[in-house]
PDB file of C-alpha atoms in Angstrom:
ATOM      1  CA  HIS A   1    -147.974 125.638  80.368  1.00 88.00           C
ATOM      2  CA  PHE A   2    -147.742 125.313  83.634  1.00 94.00           C
ATOM      3  CA  THR A   3    -144.695 123.203  84.918  1.00 95.00           C
ATOM      4  CA  PRO A   4    -144.322 122.540  88.894  1.00 96.00           C
ATOM      5  CA  TYR A   5    -141.040 122.823  90.736  1.00 97.00           C
ATOM      6  CA  ALA A   6    -142.057 122.447  94.166  1.00 97.00           C
ATOM      7  CA  SER A   7    -145.494 121.977  96.588  1.00 95.00           C
ATOM      8  CA  GLU A   8    -144.582 122.560  99.875  1.00 95.00           C
ATOM      9  CA  SER A   9    -147.642 122.961 103.050  1.00 94.00           C
ATOM     10  CA  ILE A  10    -148.148 125.964 104.234  1.00 93.00           C
ATOM     11  CA  GLY A  11    -151.248 125.159 107.303  1.00 90.00           C
ATOM     12  CA  ASP A  12    -154.286 125.757 107.513  1.00 88.00           C
ATOM     13  CA  GLY A  13    -154.660 122.744 104.626  1.00 90.00           C
ATOM     14  CA  LYS A  14    -153.131 125.316 102.169  1.00 94.00           C
ATOM     15  CA  ARG A  15    -150.315 124.271 100.250  1.00 94.00           C
ATOM     16  CA  CYS A  16    -147.766 127.158  98.090  1.00 96.00           C
ATOM     17  CA  ILE A  17    -147.540 125.277  94.693  1.00 96.00           C
ATOM     18  CA  VAL A  18    -143.988 128.001  92.321  1.00 98.00           C
ATOM     19  CA  GLY A  19    -143.039 127.255  88.979  1.00 97.00           C
ATOM     20  CA  VAL A  20    -142.577 128.712  85.318  1.00 97.00           C
ATOM     21  CA  THR A  21    -145.295 129.102  82.395  1.00 96.00           C
ATOM     22  CA  THR A  22    -143.875 129.224  78.888  1.00 93.00           C
ATOM     23  CA  ASP A  23    -144.852 129.072  74.861  1.00 88.00           C
ATOM     24  CA  ASP A  24    -146.772 126.525  73.327  1.00 85.00           C
ATOM     25  CA  ASP A  25    -143.213 125.598  71.812  1.00 83.00           C
ATOM     26  CA  GLY A  26    -141.776 125.099  75.702  1.00 77.00           C
ATOM     27  CA  LEU A  27    -139.965 128.337  75.642  1.00 81.00           C
ATOM     28  CA  ASN A  28    -139.832 131.984  77.229  1.00 85.00           C
ATOM     29  CA  GLN A  29    -140.555 130.294  81.249  1.00 94.00           C
ATOM     30  CA  ARG A  30    -141.876 132.805  83.731  1.00 96.00           C
ATOM     31  CA  PRO A  31    -142.072 132.916  87.502  1.00 98.00           C
ATOM     32  CA  VAL A  32    -145.592 131.833  89.052  1.00 98.00           C
ATOM     33  CA  ALA A  33    -146.534 131.191  92.334  1.00 98.00           C
ATOM     34  CA  TYR A  34    -150.057 130.036  93.409  1.00 96.00           C
ATOM     35  CA  VAL A  35    -151.495 129.140  96.721  1.00 96.00           C
ATOM     36  CA  ALA A  36    -154.296 126.414  96.796  1.00 94.00           C
ATOM     37  CA  GLY A  37    -156.407 124.718  99.254  1.00 90.00           C
ATOM     38  CA  SER A  38    -156.888 121.373  99.842  1.00 74.00           C
ATOM     39  CA  GLU A  39    -157.443 120.101  96.830  1.00 66.00           C
ATOM     40  CA  ILE A  40    -154.443 122.092  94.693  1.00 59.00           C
ATOM     41  CA  LYS A  41    -156.275 121.759  91.558  1.00 66.00           C
ATOM     42  CA  ARG A  42    -158.054 124.664  93.166  1.00 82.00           C
ATOM     43  CA  ALA A  43    -156.313 127.995  93.354  1.00 91.00           C
ATOM     44  CA  ILE A  44    -156.663 130.219  95.753  1.00 94.00           C
ATOM     45  CA  TRP A  45    -155.139 133.338  93.942  1.00 96.00           C
ATOM     46  CA  ILE A  46    -152.320 132.905  91.425  1.00 96.00           C
ATOM     47  CA  ALA A  47    -149.415 135.010  91.119  1.00 97.00           C
ATOM     48  CA  PRO A  48    -147.246 135.811  87.836  1.00 96.00           C
ATOM     49  CA  LEU A  49    -143.958 136.390  89.319  1.00 97.00           C
ATOM     50  CA  ASP A  50    -141.381 139.821  86.746  1.00 95.00           C
ATOM     51  CA  PRO A  51    -138.765 138.307  85.926  1.00 94.00           C
ATOM     52  CA  PRO A  52    -135.289 140.264  87.167  1.00 93.00           C
ATOM     53  CA  PRO A  53    -133.767 142.648  85.181  1.00 92.00           C
ATOM     54  CA  ASN A  54    -132.061 141.908  82.092  1.00 92.00           C
ATOM     55  CA  THR A  55    -132.515 137.598  82.157  1.00 95.00           C
ATOM     56  CA  PHE A  56    -133.292 135.635  79.287  1.00 92.00           C
ATOM     57  CA  GLN A  57    -135.609 133.151  81.516  1.00 95.00           C
ATOM     58  CA  SER A  58    -136.711 132.678  84.941  1.00 97.00           C
ATOM     59  CA  ARG A  59    -137.895 129.670  87.029  1.00 97.00           C
ATOM     60  CA  ALA A  60    -139.863 130.089  91.029  1.00 98.00           C
ATOM     61  CA  THR A  61    -138.558 127.189  92.123  1.00 98.00           C
ATOM     62  CA  HIS A  62    -138.921 126.880  95.841  1.00 98.00           C
ATOM     63  CA  CYS A  63    -141.081 128.003  97.922  1.00 98.00           C
ATOM     64  CA  ASN A  64    -141.517 128.593 102.115  1.00 97.00           C
ATOM     65  CA  HIS A  65    -143.858 130.426 104.471  1.00 96.00           C
ATOM     66  CA  HIS A  66    -143.033 132.798 107.854  1.00 96.00           C
ATOM     67  CA  GLY A  67    -145.585 134.592 109.667  1.00 94.00           C
ATOM     68  CA  ALA A  68    -147.992 136.050 107.066  1.00 95.00           C
ATOM     69  CA  ALA A  69    -145.268 135.479 104.205  1.00 97.00           C
ATOM     70  CA  LEU A  70    -145.054 133.545 101.241  1.00 98.00           C
ATOM     71  CA  PHE A  71    -140.880 133.127 100.130  1.00 98.00           C
ATOM     72  CA  VAL A  72    -140.184 131.832  96.756  1.00 98.00           C
ATOM     73  CA  LEU A  73    -137.180 131.479  95.551  1.00 98.00           C
ATOM     74  CA  LEU A  74    -136.398 132.746  91.545  1.00 98.00           C
ATOM     75  CA  GLN A  75    -133.613 131.184  89.595  1.00 98.00           C
ATOM     76  CA  SER A  76    -132.979 133.448  86.510  1.00 97.00           C
ATOM     77  CA  ASP A  77    -130.339 133.016  82.993  1.00 96.00           C
ATOM     78  CA  THR A  78    -129.612 135.518  81.452  1.00 95.00           C
ATOM     79  CA  GLN A  79    -129.641 133.696  77.744  1.00 92.00           C
ATOM     80  CA  PRO A  80    -130.866 131.613  75.758  1.00 88.00           C
ATOM     81  CA  GLU A  81    -127.679 129.587  75.233  1.00 85.00           C
ATOM     82  CA  GLN A  82    -127.041 127.516  78.142  1.00 77.00           C
ATOM     83  CA  THR A  83    -122.862 128.045  78.115  1.00 75.00           C
ATOM     84  CA  LEU A  84    -122.692 132.270  78.129  1.00 81.00           C
ATOM     85  CA  SER A  85    -125.263 132.148  80.039  1.00 89.00           C
ATOM     86  CA  GLN A  86    -125.186 132.939  84.691  1.00 93.00           C
ATOM     87  CA  THR A  87    -128.327 131.594  86.871  1.00 96.00           C
ATOM     88  CA  LEU A  88    -128.799 134.352  89.163  1.00 97.00           C
ATOM     89  CA  LEU A  89    -131.569 134.162  92.282  1.00 98.00           C
ATOM     90  CA  ARG A  90    -133.359 136.294  93.997  1.00 98.00           C
ATOM     91  CA  VAL A  91    -135.540 135.954  96.616  1.00 98.00           C
ATOM     92  CA  VAL A  92    -138.964 137.260  96.746  1.00 98.00           C
ATOM     93  CA  LYS A  93    -141.732 137.892  99.254  1.00 98.00           C
ATOM     94  CA  LEU A  94    -145.486 138.100  98.932  1.00 98.00           C
ATOM     95  CA  ASP A  95    -148.724 138.104 100.897  1.00 98.00           C
ATOM     96  CA  ALA A  96    -149.444 134.721 101.519  1.00 96.00           C
ATOM     97  CA  ALA A  97    -153.131 136.144 101.527  1.00 95.00           C
ATOM     98  CA  THR A  98    -153.082 138.576  98.733  1.00 97.00           C
ATOM     99  CA  GLY A  99    -150.507 136.824  96.732  1.00 97.00           C
ATOM    100  CA  ALA A 100    -148.903 140.543  96.280  1.00 98.00           C
ATOM    101  CA  VAL A 101    -144.992 141.024  96.042  1.00 98.00           C
ATOM    102  CA  GLN A 102    -144.355 142.426  99.286  1.00 98.00           C
ATOM    103  CA  ALA A 103    -140.380 142.396  98.454  1.00 97.00           C
ATOM    104  CA  GLN A 104    -137.766 142.015  96.382  1.00 97.00           C
ATOM    105  CA  ARG A 105    -133.372 140.869  96.618  1.00 97.00           C
ATOM    106  CA  ASN A 106    -130.633 139.665  94.232  1.00 97.00           C
ATOM    107  CA  VAL A 107    -129.801 136.855  96.256  1.00 97.00           C
ATOM    108  CA  ALA A 108    -125.739 138.399  96.447  1.00 94.00           C
ATOM    109  CA  VAL A 109    -122.935 134.664  96.294  1.00 95.00           C
ATOM    110  CA  PRO A 110    -119.391 136.341  96.277  1.00 90.00           C
ATOM    111  CA  LYS A 111    -117.482 135.429  93.988  1.00 89.00           C
ATOM    112  CA  ALA A 112    -120.048 133.689  92.006  1.00 93.00           C
ATOM    113  CA  HIS A 113    -120.628 134.182  88.129  1.00 91.00           C
ATOM    114  CA  THR A 114    -123.340 131.626  87.844  1.00 94.00           C
ATOM    115  CA  ALA A 115    -125.382 130.647  91.312  1.00 97.00           C
ATOM    116  CA  TRP A 116    -127.537 127.317  91.220  1.00 97.00           C
ATOM    117  CA  VAL A 117    -130.098 126.025  93.655  1.00 98.00           C
ATOM    118  CA  ASP A 118    -130.891 122.097  93.711  1.00 98.00           C
ATOM    119  CA  GLU A 119    -134.557 121.156  93.872  1.00 96.00           C
ATOM    120  CA  GLY A 120    -135.616 119.812  97.650  1.00 96.00           C
ATOM    121  CA  ALA A 121    -137.328 122.110 100.621  1.00 96.00           C
ATOM    122  CA  SER A 122    -133.788 121.440 102.646  1.00 97.00           C
ATOM    123  CA  HIS A 123    -131.725 123.588 100.605  1.00 98.00           C
ATOM    124  CA  PHE A 124    -134.724 126.427 101.161  1.00 98.00           C
ATOM    125  CA  ARG A 125    -135.846 126.797 104.654  1.00 98.00           C
ATOM    126  CA  TRP A 126    -136.192 128.791 107.724  1.00 97.00           C
ATOM    127  CA  GLN A 127    -133.941 128.314 110.913  1.00 97.00           C
ATOM    128  CA  GLY A 128    -135.800 130.521 113.417  1.00 95.00           C
ATOM    129  CA  ASP A 129    -135.933 134.266 111.908  1.00 95.00           C
ATOM    130  CA  VAL A 130    -133.376 133.119 109.536  1.00 97.00           C
ATOM    131  CA  LEU A 131    -134.093 132.080 105.550  1.00 98.00           C
ATOM    132  CA  THR A 132    -131.219 129.741 105.099  1.00 98.00           C
ATOM    133  CA  ILE A 133    -130.367 129.172 100.926  1.00 98.00           C
ATOM    134  CA  SER A 134    -127.495 126.699 100.392  1.00 98.00           C
ATOM    135  CA  GLY A 135    -126.731 125.564  96.565  1.00 98.00           C
ATOM    136  CA  ASN A 136    -123.640 126.061  94.455  1.00 97.00           C
ATOM    137  CA  TYR A 137    -121.856 128.220  91.908  1.00 97.00           C
ATOM    138  CA  ARG A 138    -119.284 129.313  89.869  1.00 94.00           C
ATOM    139  CA  ARG A 139    -116.791 131.144  89.423  1.00 90.00           C
ATOM    140  CA  GLN A 140    -115.821 133.070  86.048  1.00 83.00           C
ATOM    141  CA  SER A 141    -112.363 131.595  85.656  1.00 78.00           C
ATOM    142  CA  ASP A 142    -112.726 128.127  86.821  1.00 76.00           C
ATOM    143  CA  GLN A 143    -116.483 126.782  85.115  1.00 72.00           C
ATOM    144  CA  ASP A 144    -115.681 123.344  85.845  1.00 79.00           C
ATOM    145  CA  ASP A 145    -115.207 123.787  89.480  1.00 88.00           C
ATOM    146  CA  GLN A 146    -118.303 123.888  91.332  1.00 93.00           C
ATOM    147  CA  THR A 147    -118.336 125.741  94.839  1.00 95.00           C
ATOM    148  CA  PRO A 148    -121.487 125.160  97.266  1.00 97.00           C
ATOM    149  CA  PHE A 149    -122.101 128.059  99.210  1.00 97.00           C
ATOM    150  CA  THR A 150    -124.954 129.234 102.550  1.00 97.00           C
ATOM    151  CA  VAL A 151    -126.193 132.684 102.020  1.00 97.00           C
ATOM    152  CA  HIS A 152    -128.683 134.242 105.436  1.00 98.00           C
ATOM    153  CA  LEU A 153    -132.125 135.977 104.712  1.00 98.00           C
ATOM    154  CA  THR A 154    -134.189 138.402 107.262  1.00 97.00           C
ATOM    155  CA  HIS A 155    -138.284 138.603 106.955  1.00 96.00           C
ATOM    156  CA  ASP A 156    -137.313 141.802 106.064  1.00 96.00           C
ATOM    157  CA  LEU A 157    -134.559 140.040 102.934  1.00 97.00           C
ATOM    158  CA  ASN A 158    -131.489 141.927 105.103  1.00 95.00           C
ATOM    159  CA  PRO A 159    -128.669 140.169 104.943  1.00 92.00           C
TER     160      PRO A 159
END
């Protein structure tokens, strides 16, 4: 059971598709990325991605490419109860030809208790040689107030 979250062109008639697989009940979300040729139903490779440690479920929500690599954003929940859960962000760098994981880094959002990135390519994009991630966060002390954030990473996932 696969649900896509985003599909981005990566050149040469190929697309990066990211989303989530679930069990029969729609639970137990696990992130997945794959590259498809001109026919989207024909996968060139599929990469089930490991959720970060100490998380309940995870989704691959954004994909972008730079050079010979794909960059995938994971949004992962720490608990099944949403009112108690934190959403944590992680970027995974994949080899565009094979889907092999090359690197991964948690996205640090200062002062955030929980953070998220809305759908849309404009929230996860390359600006020159810098990957720009923009979203919102909440502090633990004020769960009703959300604040925008922007984080920048290099090709090697360094801040």
